[in-house]
Amino acid sequence: DAGVTQSPTHLIKTRGQHVTLRCSPISGHKSVSWYQQVLGQGPQFIFQYYEKEERGRGNFPDRFSARQFPNYSSELNVNALLLGDSALYLCASSFGSRYEQYFGPGTRLTVT
Amino acid sequence: AQSVTQLDSQVPVFEEAPVELRCNYSSSVSVYLFWYVQYPNQGLQLLLKYLSGSTLVKGINGFEAEFNKSQTSFHLRKPSVHISDTAEYFCALSTPNAGGTSYGKLTFGQGTILTVHP
């Protein structure tokens, strides 16, 4: 079975631009979470969605938003990019909102 | 608020030696605990989990961890490491949200880089 997939793999953007990252969960999983991992640090929680509803939000500015579609895939949107948004963005899926999470390979975002 | 502290940022060991990666946590509510491994330029792979029940949990690749509630620890161990175990290891916990309907927020430690030398 396919694992969590994310696209694109790498992305280079300029300050002030907008970016959309995409995630497809493991088949049968209904929950998707997003994390930001800055180089040399552990991942930081951004959002969790379950059955298309937001179930949790981390300490990130309103420039960060997300949504989950009827097929349980998800998008993470970041507006007005800053240099500090450069990071590896990880998507994780789980069967339900109370189960272990499985991570995708991530999208490496570089903001110049 | 909850937190995870990984006590060693780097652990060098020789091949076939035992290893312990230390993790302490802080939380005022019940927790689920996890260990993940991250190889260079890759995502995170789940090694093992503690949700409830036996405090000694076994995971993939010969790793195991013991949940100690009194010491708020969840140390990862392997009796004999291989070169291929060289990677960064993350301890993480999840706690219920305000309504108790989700354990979806994982809080991670800073990571421990395990380097296995021949």
GROMACS .gro file of C-alpha atoms in nm, chain A residues 33 35 37 40-45 48 55 88 90 97-98 100-106 108, chain B residues 32 34 36 38 41-44 46 49 51 90 97 100-106 108-110:
model
   46
   33SER     CA    1  -0.182   1.677   1.043
   35TYR     CA    2   0.414   2.004   1.091
   37GLN     CA    3   1.053   2.127   1.082
   40GLY     CA    4   1.820   2.122   1.347
   41GLN     CA    5   1.492   2.115   1.537
   42GLY     CA    6   1.205   1.880   1.602
   43PRO     CA    7   0.882   1.920   1.406
   44GLN     CA    8   0.633   2.180   1.527
   45PHE     CA    9   0.258   2.115   1.503
   48GLN     CA   10  -0.485   1.873   1.244
   55ARG     CA   11  -0.936   1.956   1.535
   88LEU     CA   12   1.065   2.103   0.578
   90LEU     CA   13   0.566   1.735   0.695
   97SER     CA   14  -0.794   1.145   1.558
   98ARG     CA   15  -0.670   0.929   1.847
  100GLU     CA   16  -0.057   0.703   1.578
  101GLN     CA   17   0.052   0.922   1.289
  102TYR     CA   18   0.243   0.818   0.980
  103PHE     CA   19   0.454   1.079   0.805
  104GLY     CA   20   0.517   1.159   0.443
  105PRO     CA   21   0.858   1.249   0.298
  106GLY     CA   22   0.795   1.622   0.333
  108ARG     CA   23   1.134   2.133   0.140
  144TYR     CA   24   0.057   0.882   2.441
  146PHE     CA   25   0.618   0.772   2.051
  148TYR     CA   26   1.030   0.828   1.546
  150GLN     CA   27   1.447   1.031   1.057
  153ASN     CA   28   1.645   1.409   0.371
  154GLN     CA   29   1.351   1.188   0.459
  155GLY     CA   30   1.031   1.206   0.662
  156LEU     CA   31   0.975   1.045   1.000
  158LEU     CA   32   0.738   0.541   1.350
  161LYS     CA   33   0.437   0.369   2.050
  163LEU     CA   34  -0.077   0.410   2.419
  202PHE     CA   35   1.276   1.196   1.797
  209ASN     CA   36  -0.737   1.847   2.292
  212GLY     CA   37  -1.099   1.527   2.450
  213THR     CA   38  -1.190   1.439   2.094
  214SER     CA   39  -0.843   1.430   1.949
  215TYR     CA   40  -0.487   1.332   2.030
  216GLY     CA   41  -0.365   1.479   1.705
  217LYS     CA   42  -0.106   1.728   1.827
  218LEU     CA   43   0.236   1.569   1.857
  220PHE     CA   44   0.848   1.660   1.974
  221GLY     CA   45   1.180   1.675   2.149
  222GLN     CA   46   1.481   1.837   1.986
   0.00000   0.00000   0.00000
